[in-house]
Coordinates of C-alpha atoms in Angstrom, one line a residue:
Chain A
M1 CA -11.1 -9.0 -26.3
S2 CA -13.8 -11.3 -27.5
I3 CA -16.8 -12.1 -25.4
I4 CA -19.5 -14.8 -25.6
T5 CA -22.6 -13.8 -23.6
A6 CA -24.6 -16.5 -21.9
K7 CA -28.1 -17.1 -23.1
E8 CA -29.6 -17.5 -19.7
H9 CA -28.5 -15.6 -16.7
E10 CA -28.9 -18.2 -14.0
L11 CA -26.9 -18.3 -10.8
S12 CA -23.6 -20.0 -11.4
T13 CA -23.1 -23.4 -9.7
Q14 CA -19.7 -22.2 -8.5
T15 CA -19.3 -19.4 -6.0
M16 CA -17.0 -16.5 -6.8
A17 CA -15.0 -17.5 -3.7
Q18 CA -14.5 -21.0 -5.2
V19 CA -13.4 -19.5 -8.6
Y20 CA -10.9 -17.2 -6.8
A21 CA -9.5 -19.9 -4.6
E22 CA -9.1 -22.3 -7.5
T23 CA -7.5 -19.7 -9.8
I24 CA -5.0 -18.3 -7.2
T25 CA -3.9 -21.7 -6.0
K26 CA -3.3 -22.9 -9.6
L27 CA -1.3 -19.7 -10.2
M28 CA 0.7 -20.4 -7.0
E29 CA 1.5 -23.9 -8.2
E30 CA 2.6 -22.4 -11.6
N31 CA 4.8 -19.6 -10.2
K32 CA 6.4 -19.8 -6.8
D33 CA 6.7 -16.0 -6.6
I34 CA 2.9 -15.6 -6.5
M35 CA 1.7 -15.2 -2.9
E36 CA -1.7 -15.0 -1.3
L37 CA -2.0 -13.0 2.0
E38 CA -4.9 -13.2 4.4
A39 CA -5.8 -11.3 7.5
D40 CA -7.7 -14.1 9.2
L41 CA -10.6 -14.1 6.6
G42 CA -8.9 -16.8 4.6
A43 CA -11.6 -19.5 5.0
C44 CA -14.1 -16.9 3.8
I45 CA -12.6 -16.9 0.3
M46 CA -10.0 -19.6 0.1
G47 CA -12.3 -22.2 1.8
G48 CA -10.6 -25.5 2.5
K49 CA -7.3 -24.3 1.0
M50 CA -6.6 -22.6 4.3
D51 CA -6.4 -26.1 5.9
E52 CA -3.8 -27.0 3.4
I53 CA -1.7 -23.9 4.1
D54 CA 1.4 -26.1 4.6
K55 CA 1.1 -27.1 0.9
Y56 CA 2.0 -23.6 0.0
P57 CA 5.0 -22.6 2.3
G58 CA 6.2 -19.1 1.7
Q59 CA 3.2 -18.5 -0.6
L60 CA 0.0 -18.7 1.4
I61 CA 0.4 -16.5 4.5
N62 CA -2.1 -15.8 7.2
C63 CA -0.9 -12.5 8.8
G64 CA -3.5 -12.4 11.6
I65 CA -6.1 -9.6 12.1
Q66 CA -3.9 -6.8 10.9
E67 CA -4.9 -5.4 7.6
A68 CA -2.6 -2.4 7.7
N69 CA 0.5 -4.6 8.3
M70 CA -0.7 -7.1 5.7
I71 CA -0.8 -4.4 3.0
G72 CA 2.5 -2.9 4.1
T73 CA 4.1 -6.4 4.2
A74 CA 2.7 -7.1 0.7
C75 CA 4.3 -3.9 -0.6
G76 CA 7.6 -5.0 0.9
L77 CA 7.3 -8.5 -0.6
S78 CA 6.7 -6.9 -4.0
A79 CA 9.7 -4.6 -3.6
A80 CA 11.8 -7.8 -3.2
G81 CA 10.3 -9.4 -6.3
K82 CA 7.3 -11.3 -5.1
I83 CA 3.8 -11.1 -6.6
P84 CA 1.4 -10.8 -3.7
F85 CA -2.4 -10.9 -3.7
A86 CA -3.9 -9.6 -0.5
H87 CA -7.5 -10.3 0.5
S88 CA -9.9 -9.1 3.2
F89 CA -13.5 -7.9 3.2
A90 CA -13.7 -4.8 1.0
P91 CA -14.2 -2.3 3.9
F92 CA -11.1 -3.5 5.7
I93 CA -9.0 -3.1 2.6
A94 CA -10.4 0.2 1.4
R95 CA -11.1 2.0 4.7
R96 CA -8.8 0.5 7.3
A97 CA -5.7 0.2 5.2
N98 CA -6.3 3.3 3.1
D99 CA -3.1 5.1 3.8
Q100 CA -1.0 2.0 3.4
I101 CA -2.5 1.5 0.0
F102 CA -1.6 5.1 -0.9
I103 CA 1.9 5.5 0.6
S104 CA 3.4 2.0 0.7
G105 CA 1.5 0.9 -2.4
C106 CA 0.6 3.5 -5.1
Y107 CA 3.0 6.2 -4.2
S108 CA 5.8 3.7 -4.0
D109 CA 5.1 1.9 -7.3
A110 CA 4.4 -1.4 -5.5
N111 CA 3.0 -4.5 -7.3
V112 CA 0.1 -5.7 -5.1
K113 CA -3.2 -7.1 -6.1
L114 CA -5.9 -6.1 -3.5
I115 CA -8.9 -8.3 -3.3
G116 CA -11.8 -6.7 -1.4
S117 CA -14.6 -9.2 -1.0
D118 CA -18.4 -8.7 -0.4
P119 CA -18.7 -5.2 -1.9
G120 CA -21.9 -3.2 -1.1
I121 CA -25.0 -5.3 -0.3
M122 CA -23.1 -8.6 -0.9
A123 CA -22.1 -8.3 2.8
A124 CA -25.8 -9.3 3.6
Y125 CA -26.0 -10.6 7.1
N126 CA -22.8 -9.0 8.2
G127 CA -24.7 -5.8 8.0
G128 CA -23.8 -2.1 8.0
T129 CA -20.3 -2.4 9.6
H130 CA -19.2 -4.7 6.8
M131 CA -21.2 -3.2 3.9
P132 CA -19.0 -0.9 1.9
F133 CA -20.9 1.5 -0.3
E134 CA -17.8 3.8 -0.3
D135 CA -14.8 1.6 -1.1
V136 CA -14.5 2.8 -4.7
A137 CA -15.0 6.4 -3.4
A138 CA -12.2 5.9 -0.9
L139 CA -9.7 4.8 -3.5
R140 CA -10.7 6.4 -6.8
A141 CA -8.5 9.5 -6.4
F142 CA -5.4 7.4 -5.9
P143 CA -3.0 7.7 -8.9
A144 CA -1.5 4.5 -10.1
L145 CA -4.4 2.3 -8.9
T146 CA -6.7 0.3 -11.2
I147 CA -10.1 -0.5 -9.8
M148 CA -12.2 -3.4 -11.2
E149 CA -15.4 -5.2 -10.3
P150 CA -15.7 -8.7 -12.0
T151 CA -19.1 -9.5 -13.2
D152 CA -19.1 -13.3 -13.0
G153 CA -16.8 -16.3 -12.4
V154 CA -15.6 -16.5 -16.0
M155 CA -14.5 -12.9 -15.9
L156 CA -13.0 -13.2 -12.4
K157 CA -10.8 -16.1 -13.4
S158 CA -9.6 -14.2 -16.5
L159 CA -8.8 -11.1 -14.6
I160 CA -7.0 -12.8 -11.8
R161 CA -4.8 -14.7 -14.3
Q162 CA -4.1 -11.4 -16.1
L163 CA -3.2 -9.6 -12.8
A164 CA -0.6 -12.3 -12.1
E165 CA 1.2 -11.0 -15.2
K166 CA 0.7 -7.3 -14.8
K167 CA 2.8 -5.0 -12.6
G168 CA 1.2 -2.3 -10.5
M169 CA -1.5 -1.7 -7.9
Y170 CA -5.0 -3.2 -8.5
Y171 CA -8.1 -3.2 -6.4
V172 CA -10.7 -5.9 -7.2
R173 CA -14.0 -5.5 -5.5
C174 CA -15.3 -9.0 -5.7
A175 CA -18.4 -10.9 -4.7
R176 CA -17.9 -14.2 -2.8
K177 CA -21.4 -15.7 -3.4
A178 CA -22.6 -17.3 -6.6
V179 CA -23.7 -14.6 -9.1
A180 CA -25.6 -14.6 -12.3
K181 CA -23.7 -16.1 -15.2
I182 CA -23.2 -13.4 -17.9
Y183 CA -20.3 -14.8 -19.9
E184 CA -19.5 -18.2 -21.4
E185 CA -16.1 -19.9 -20.9
G186 CA -13.7 -18.7 -23.6
S187 CA -14.5 -15.1 -23.2
E188 CA -11.6 -12.7 -23.1
F189 CA -11.6 -9.4 -21.3
E190 CA -9.4 -6.4 -21.7
I191 CA -8.8 -4.4 -18.6
G192 CA -9.9 -0.8 -19.2
K193 CA -12.3 -1.8 -22.1
A194 CA -16.0 -2.0 -21.4
N195 CA -18.2 -4.7 -23.0
V196 CA -21.4 -4.0 -24.9
I197 CA -23.5 -7.0 -23.9
K198 CA -26.8 -5.9 -25.4
N199 CA -27.3 -3.5 -28.3
G200 CA -29.9 -0.7 -28.1
T201 CA -30.5 2.8 -29.5
D202 CA -32.7 4.8 -27.1
V203 CA -30.7 4.7 -23.8
T204 CA -27.5 3.1 -22.5
I205 CA -27.4 1.4 -19.1
I206 CA -23.8 1.4 -17.8
A207 CA -23.5 -1.1 -15.0
A208 CA -20.9 -3.0 -13.0
G209 CA -20.8 -6.1 -10.8
I210 CA -24.2 -7.6 -9.7
M211 CA -26.0 -4.7 -11.4
V212 CA -25.1 -6.0 -14.8
A213 CA -27.6 -8.8 -14.5
E214 CA -30.2 -6.3 -13.2
A215 CA -29.5 -4.1 -16.2
L216 CA -30.1 -7.0 -18.6
K217 CA -33.5 -7.7 -16.9
A218 CA -34.3 -4.0 -17.1
A219 CA -33.5 -3.9 -20.8
Q220 CA -36.0 -6.7 -21.4
I221 CA -38.7 -4.8 -19.5
L222 CA -37.9 -1.6 -21.4
E223 CA -38.0 -3.5 -24.7
E224 CA -41.6 -4.5 -23.9
D225 CA -42.4 -0.8 -23.4
G226 CA -40.9 0.1 -26.7
I227 CA -37.6 1.5 -25.4
S228 CA -34.4 0.0 -26.9
A229 CA -31.8 -0.1 -24.2
R230 CA -28.1 -0.8 -24.7
V231 CA -26.3 -2.5 -21.8
V232 CA -22.6 -1.9 -21.1
D233 CA -20.6 -3.9 -18.6
M234 CA -18.1 -1.3 -17.2
F235 CA -16.1 -3.8 -15.1
T236 CA -13.0 -1.4 -15.0
I237 CA -14.1 1.5 -12.9
K238 CA -10.7 3.2 -13.1
P239 CA -9.4 4.0 -15.6
L240 CA -12.8 4.4 -17.1
D241 CA -13.4 3.5 -20.7
E242 CA -14.1 7.1 -21.7
E243 CA -14.3 6.3 -25.4
M244 CA -17.1 3.9 -24.8
V245 CA -19.0 6.3 -22.5
C246 CA -18.8 9.0 -25.2
K247 CA -19.8 6.7 -28.0
C248 CA -22.9 5.5 -26.0
A249 CA -23.8 9.1 -25.2
E250 CA -23.6 10.1 -28.9
E251 CA -25.4 7.0 -30.2
T252 CA -28.2 6.7 -27.6
G253 CA -28.4 10.2 -26.2
A254 CA -29.2 9.2 -22.7
I255 CA -27.3 7.2 -20.0
V256 CA -28.3 5.4 -16.8
T257 CA -25.5 4.1 -14.4
A258 CA -26.1 1.2 -12.1
E259 CA -23.8 0.3 -9.3
N260 CA -23.8 -1.6 -6.0
H261 CA -22.1 1.4 -4.3
S262 CA -22.9 5.0 -3.2
I263 CA -24.0 7.3 -5.9
Y264 CA -21.1 9.5 -4.7
N265 CA -17.7 9.0 -6.3
G266 CA -18.3 5.6 -7.8
L267 CA -19.1 4.5 -11.3
G268 CA -22.0 7.0 -11.7
S269 CA -19.8 9.9 -10.7
A270 CA -17.0 8.7 -13.0
V271 CA -19.4 8.5 -16.0
C272 CA -20.9 11.9 -15.2
E273 CA -17.4 13.5 -15.2
V274 CA -16.8 12.2 -18.7
I275 CA -20.3 13.1 -20.0
A276 CA -20.2 16.6 -18.6
E277 CA -16.8 17.4 -20.1
N278 CA -17.4 15.8 -23.5
I279 CA -20.9 15.3 -24.6
P280 CA -23.6 16.5 -22.2
V281 CA -26.6 14.2 -22.4
P282 CA -29.1 13.3 -19.6
V283 CA -27.7 10.9 -17.0
E284 CA -29.6 9.2 -14.2
K285 CA -27.8 7.2 -11.5
V286 CA -29.0 4.0 -9.8
G287 CA -27.0 3.4 -6.6
V288 CA -27.0 3.7 -2.9
Q289 CA -28.4 7.1 -1.8
D290 CA -25.8 8.2 0.8
V291 CA -27.0 5.9 3.6
F292 CA -25.4 3.2 5.7
G293 CA -25.9 -0.5 5.1
E294 CA -27.9 -2.9 7.3
V295 CA -28.5 -6.7 7.6
G296 CA -30.8 -8.6 5.3
D297 CA -31.0 -11.1 2.5
M298 CA -30.1 -10.1 -1.0
E299 CA -33.6 -9.7 -2.3
Y300 CA -34.5 -7.5 0.7
L301 CA -31.3 -5.4 0.4
K302 CA -31.7 -4.9 -3.4
K303 CA -35.2 -3.4 -2.8
R304 CA -34.1 -1.5 0.4
F305 CA -31.3 0.3 -1.4
H306 CA -33.1 0.6 -4.8
L307 CA -30.8 -1.7 -6.7
T308 CA -33.4 -3.7 -8.7
A309 CA -34.2 -4.0 -12.4
A310 CA -37.4 -2.0 -11.7
D311 CA -35.3 0.9 -10.3
I312 CA -33.2 0.9 -13.5
V313 CA -36.3 0.9 -15.6
I314 CA -37.7 4.0 -13.8
K315 CA -34.3 5.9 -14.3
A316 CA -34.0 4.7 -17.9
K317 CA -37.4 6.1 -18.7
A318 CA -36.6 9.4 -16.9
A319 CA -33.3 9.7 -18.8
A320 CA -34.9 8.9 -22.2
A321 CA -37.7 11.5 -21.5
R322 CA -35.1 14.2 -20.8
K323 CA -33.5 13.8 -24.2
R324 CA -33.8 16.9 -26.4
G325 CA -35.8 16.8 -29.6
Chain B
M1 CA 35.8 -5.0 18.0
L2 CA 36.6 -2.0 16.0
T3 CA 40.2 -1.0 15.6
D4 CA 41.2 2.5 16.7
K5 CA 41.7 3.4 13.1
K6 CA 38.2 2.3 12.2
V7 CA 36.7 4.2 15.1
Q8 CA 38.5 7.3 13.9
E9 CA 37.2 6.8 10.4
L10 CA 33.7 6.3 11.6
E11 CA 33.9 9.4 13.8
Q12 CA 35.0 11.4 10.8
F13 CA 32.2 9.9 8.7
A14 CA 29.6 10.7 11.3
K15 CA 30.9 14.3 11.6
E16 CA 30.7 14.7 7.8
I17 CA 27.2 13.3 7.7
R18 CA 26.2 15.9 10.3
I19 CA 28.0 18.8 8.5
H20 CA 26.3 18.0 5.2
T21 CA 22.9 17.6 6.9
I22 CA 23.1 21.0 8.5
D23 CA 24.4 22.4 5.2
Q24 CA 21.5 20.9 3.2
M25 CA 18.9 22.5 5.4
A26 CA 20.6 25.9 5.4
V27 CA 19.9 26.2 1.7
R28 CA 16.2 26.4 2.2
G29 CA 16.5 27.7 5.7
F30 CA 14.6 25.1 7.5
G31 CA 14.3 21.3 8.1
H32 CA 13.7 18.3 10.3
M33 CA 17.0 18.9 12.2
G34 CA 16.3 17.1 15.5
G35 CA 15.5 13.6 14.2
A36 CA 18.1 13.7 11.4
M37 CA 20.9 14.5 13.9
S38 CA 20.0 11.8 16.3
I39 CA 20.7 9.0 13.8
C40 CA 24.0 10.2 12.3
D41 CA 26.1 7.9 14.3
L42 CA 24.0 4.9 13.4
L43 CA 24.2 5.9 9.7
S44 CA 28.0 6.1 10.1
V45 CA 28.3 2.5 11.4
L46 CA 25.8 1.2 8.8
Y47 CA 27.2 2.8 5.7
G48 CA 30.7 3.0 7.0
K49 CA 31.0 -0.6 8.1
Q50 CA 28.1 -2.9 8.3
M51 CA 26.0 -2.5 5.2
K52 CA 26.8 -4.4 2.1
V53 CA 25.9 -1.9 -0.7
D54 CA 27.3 -0.9 -4.0
P55 CA 27.0 2.8 -4.9
Q56 CA 27.4 2.0 -8.6
R57 CA 24.5 -0.5 -8.4
P58 CA 21.8 0.8 -6.0
Q59 CA 19.4 -2.0 -6.9
W60 CA 22.1 -4.7 -6.5
E61 CA 20.3 -8.0 -5.7
E62 CA 22.9 -9.0 -3.1
R63 CA 22.7 -5.7 -1.1
D64 CA 21.6 -5.1 2.4
W65 CA 18.5 -2.9 2.7
L66 CA 17.8 0.1 4.9
I67 CA 14.3 1.3 5.5
C68 CA 14.3 4.6 7.3
S69 CA 10.7 4.6 8.4
K70 CA 11.1 8.0 10.1
G71 CA 11.2 9.4 6.6
H72 CA 11.7 13.0 7.8
A73 CA 15.3 12.1 8.7
G74 CA 15.9 11.8 4.9
P75 CA 18.6 14.6 4.8
A76 CA 20.9 12.6 7.1
V77 CA 20.5 9.5 4.9
Y78 CA 21.1 11.6 1.8
S79 CA 24.4 12.9 3.4
A80 CA 25.5 9.3 4.1
L81 CA 24.5 8.1 0.6
S82 CA 26.3 11.0 -1.1
L83 CA 29.5 10.6 0.9
K84 CA 29.4 6.9 0.1
G85 CA 29.2 7.8 -3.7
F86 CA 25.6 7.0 -4.6
F87 CA 25.2 10.5 -6.2
P88 CA 27.2 13.7 -6.6
R89 CA 27.8 15.9 -3.6
G90 CA 26.3 18.8 -5.4
W91 CA 22.8 17.3 -5.2
L92 CA 22.8 18.0 -1.5
K93 CA 22.3 21.7 -2.2
T94 CA 19.0 20.8 -3.9
L95 CA 17.1 19.6 -0.9
N96 CA 13.4 20.5 -1.4
Q97 CA 14.0 22.5 -4.5
P98 CA 11.5 22.1 -7.4
Q99 CA 12.1 18.8 -9.3
T100 CA 14.8 17.8 -6.7
S101 CA 15.9 14.2 -6.3
L102 CA 16.1 14.9 -2.5
P103 CA 12.6 15.6 -1.1
S104 CA 12.3 16.1 2.7
H105 CA 11.0 12.6 3.2
C106 CA 12.7 9.5 1.7
D107 CA 11.4 8.5 -1.8
H108 CA 12.9 5.4 -3.5
K109 CA 11.7 6.6 -6.9
K110 CA 13.7 9.8 -6.7
T111 CA 16.9 9.0 -4.8
P112 CA 19.6 6.4 -5.7
G113 CA 20.2 4.3 -2.6
I114 CA 16.9 4.9 -0.9
D115 CA 15.3 1.5 -0.7
V116 CA 11.8 2.3 0.4
T117 CA 9.6 5.4 0.4
T118 CA 8.5 6.6 3.8
G119 CA 7.0 9.6 5.4
S120 CA 3.6 8.6 6.7
L121 CA 4.8 7.3 10.1
G122 CA 4.4 3.8 11.1
Q123 CA 4.5 2.1 7.7
G124 CA 8.2 1.3 7.2
L125 CA 8.5 -1.6 9.5
S126 CA 5.7 -3.5 7.7
V127 CA 7.4 -3.0 4.4
A128 CA 10.7 -4.1 6.0
A129 CA 9.0 -7.2 7.3
G130 CA 7.7 -8.0 3.8
I131 CA 11.2 -7.6 2.3
A132 CA 12.7 -9.7 5.1
L133 CA 10.1 -12.4 4.5
A134 CA 10.8 -12.5 0.8
K135 CA 14.5 -12.8 1.5
K136 CA 13.9 -15.6 3.9
I137 CA 11.7 -17.5 1.4
D138 CA 14.4 -17.1 -1.2
Q139 CA 17.1 -18.1 1.3
N140 CA 19.0 -15.0 0.5
Q141 CA 21.5 -13.8 3.1
N142 CA 20.8 -10.1 2.9
Q143 CA 20.3 -8.1 6.1
I144 CA 17.3 -5.9 6.4
Y145 CA 17.7 -2.8 8.6
C146 CA 14.8 -0.6 9.7
I147 CA 14.9 2.7 11.7
I148 CA 11.8 3.9 13.5
G149 CA 11.5 6.8 15.9
D150 CA 10.4 6.5 19.5
G151 CA 7.5 8.9 18.8
E152 CA 6.7 7.0 15.6
S153 CA 6.3 3.8 17.6
Q154 CA 3.0 5.2 18.9
E155 CA 1.5 4.2 15.6
G156 CA -0.3 0.9 16.1
Q157 CA 0.9 -0.5 12.8
N158 CA 4.4 -0.9 14.2
W159 CA 3.1 -3.4 16.8
E160 CA 1.2 -5.3 14.1
A161 CA 4.5 -5.6 12.2
I162 CA 6.4 -6.5 15.4
M163 CA 4.0 -9.4 16.1
F164 CA 4.2 -10.5 12.4
A165 CA 8.0 -10.5 12.4
A166 CA 8.2 -12.6 15.5
Q167 CA 5.6 -15.1 14.3
N168 CA 7.4 -15.5 10.9
K169 CA 10.8 -15.7 12.6
L170 CA 12.3 -12.9 10.6
D171 CA 15.8 -13.1 12.1
N172 CA 17.2 -11.3 9.1
L173 CA 15.5 -8.1 10.3
I174 CA 17.3 -5.7 12.6
L175 CA 15.1 -2.8 14.0
F176 CA 16.7 0.3 15.4
V177 CA 14.5 2.5 17.7
D178 CA 15.9 6.0 17.7
N179 CA 15.0 6.7 21.3
N180 CA 15.6 10.5 21.3
K181 CA 12.8 10.9 23.8
Q182 CA 11.1 13.8 22.0
Q183 CA 8.4 14.2 19.4
L184 CA 7.1 17.2 17.5
D185 CA 5.0 18.8 20.2
N186 CA 6.8 17.8 23.4
T187 CA 8.7 14.9 25.1
T188 CA 7.4 11.4 24.5
A189 CA 7.1 11.0 28.3
N190 CA 4.7 13.9 28.4
I191 CA 2.6 12.9 25.4
C192 CA 2.5 9.1 25.2
N193 CA 5.3 7.4 27.1
M194 CA 6.7 4.4 25.3
E195 CA 9.2 3.2 27.9
S196 CA 10.6 0.6 28.1
F197 CA 11.1 -0.5 24.5
K198 CA 13.4 -3.3 25.5
E199 CA 10.9 -4.9 27.8
K200 CA 8.0 -4.3 25.3
L201 CA 10.0 -5.9 22.4
E202 CA 11.1 -8.8 24.5
S203 CA 7.6 -9.5 25.6
F204 CA 6.7 -9.6 21.9
H205 CA 9.3 -12.3 21.5
W206 CA 12.0 -10.2 19.9
E207 CA 15.7 -10.1 21.0
A208 CA 16.4 -6.6 22.2
E209 CA 19.1 -4.6 23.7
E210 CA 19.7 -1.0 24.6
V211 CA 22.9 0.9 23.8
D212 CA 24.2 4.5 23.7
G213 CA 23.2 5.6 20.2
H214 CA 26.1 8.0 20.0
D215 CA 28.8 5.4 20.9
L216 CA 30.0 4.0 17.5
E217 CA 31.7 1.0 19.1
A218 CA 28.6 0.1 21.1
I219 CA 26.4 0.4 18.0
D220 CA 28.7 -1.8 16.0
A221 CA 28.9 -4.4 18.7
A222 CA 25.1 -4.5 19.0
I223 CA 24.7 -5.0 15.3
E224 CA 27.3 -7.8 15.3
R225 CA 25.2 -9.6 18.0
A226 CA 22.0 -8.9 16.2
K227 CA 23.2 -10.5 13.0
N228 CA 22.8 -13.8 14.8
R229 CA 20.2 -15.9 12.9
N230 CA 18.5 -17.6 15.8
G231 CA 14.9 -17.5 14.7
K232 CA 14.1 -14.2 16.4
P233 CA 14.0 -10.7 15.0
H234 CA 16.4 -8.3 16.6
A235 CA 16.0 -4.8 18.0
V236 CA 18.6 -2.3 19.0
V237 CA 17.2 0.5 21.1
L238 CA 19.5 3.5 20.6
N239 CA 19.5 6.0 23.4
T240 CA 20.0 9.2 21.6
I241 CA 19.8 13.0 21.9
K242 CA 17.5 14.8 19.5
G243 CA 19.5 17.3 17.6
K244 CA 22.8 15.7 18.7
G245 CA 25.9 17.5 17.3
C246 CA 24.0 20.6 16.0
S247 CA 25.0 23.3 18.4
F248 CA 21.8 25.4 18.0
A249 CA 19.4 22.5 18.0
E250 CA 20.8 20.0 20.6
N251 CA 19.0 19.9 23.8
I252 CA 16.3 22.3 22.7
L253 CA 12.8 20.9 23.4
K254 CA 11.1 21.7 20.1
N255 CA 13.8 21.0 17.5
H256 CA 11.7 18.6 15.3
H257 CA 11.5 21.1 12.4
I258 CA 13.3 24.4 12.9
N259 CA 14.6 27.4 11.0
V260 CA 18.3 27.2 10.0
S261 CA 20.0 30.5 9.1
K262 CA 23.2 30.5 7.1
E263 CA 25.0 32.0 10.2
Q264 CA 23.7 29.4 12.5
A265 CA 24.7 26.7 10.1
E266 CA 28.2 28.1 9.8
D267 CA 28.6 28.3 13.5
A268 CA 27.4 24.7 14.0
I269 CA 29.7 23.4 11.3
D270 CA 32.6 25.3 12.8
A271 CA 31.8 23.8 16.2
L272 CA 31.8 20.3 14.7
N273 CA 35.1 20.9 12.9
R274 CA 36.8 22.1 16.1

């Protein structure tokens, strides 16, 4: 693992969907056993590649609107030696095909890479029905499932390429829109190992997905107020990098978690479990407060669900103030 | 056409599958008797004649696959596999014992010869479709067999898989519907009537036929016809009796999961041997 952080965190010119589509089609060209399954949301992530579906016979498959069968079929394909990636919007993967992921997938030792797009507020104008604040929660207690949330396009490309080589069940909750650039090309990521992307001594912000960029903004504001905040990108939510969590608790004495997900049974809960059992220090959670989603633009939704840098600053100050001595 | 000798051999095999299935459940004193008994004749034809398998190499690349989606019929499949030589006969006494290789529902990680884990109803046919698709892509000649229950077919995922299989021309897939007309709580007719499977499947662009699921020659002939690679997936609807061949279970309405005393088991096995 060796990361190069970007100096400016501007929006990438390429969308995450474009990065995924480019990476997976390249992989399919390199290895005929790699497949990409869609449940009629192909154009949403594969874009124009769906119009070239005939260029990938036996590899790019549109199953129709039937997520449960798509996941089951993917598990069967993997049993017969194929390497299927299966995509839908995150709620339709995690909620609708939940038992298929458990029984046909995890319990059966299948080798399927699940791509759940538009996690949390990324669903924007599709609104509450499509806005999963609970996808990680719905899957986190499944043994044999790795859960990840790529932070930007550089990481997404690296993770998808790694997954093509790895056996097992993986769930990737993945933005489709352009997101802030956090890493430079050439960065390497190790699944299960968190990245420290800014050093600090007074408090650690452990974030994932779009909240990493907010955490970096928050750290800058905190710096101006005399608080030194460390920022950790916890892109693997399960298995959690427990060693990193404990190290940060010990060295900074206070933790803030930040996630585009419910505060229940997501990143924040996972961090709290580790902290409570190993090294109790104050923890404050930034996340969605047990409510349903709604339509809106990203800026509105960030404010509506308290997912801004300002929200992280408030919680970081609260956590730092709770430190003993 | 089966020779008389082959018919006798398959009859004997079916009888032994039944005997060992009853015997397995008698050790713990309970089990899913009804739905295990109704597929014993099918298992006899599959493992006794139709399926290309090698007990010494359960993962053999060139084998035919069986997905028993009604996973609770596991004990009947275990009997067939053990008689075929996939694992020692003594294992059959360990059904549902701690650390067993034979859990009540089929588990491919535990039992040699079990191709796919099942138990949560409605999922096996999708997995079977995935395997069939992979084999078609690889131009492999393996046959993929899948058994679902008539009650199980109430799960909507089956119909997603049925549409998917037709769309993708999975003519290497043969589906058996164990139409024993009962489910756990009552008859399928009283709960959620699925009749007629043949018409339903044909309207979903499958090739389908109905046979007596306890007539070995009829089952074999139907499979022979279904092996035809004509661009359509095939279904054989087996009209069966839930509990068939187990004297104390057959024709009882609620025989899905029942108690099995040692005496009952002995009597039933005696009756089969007579």
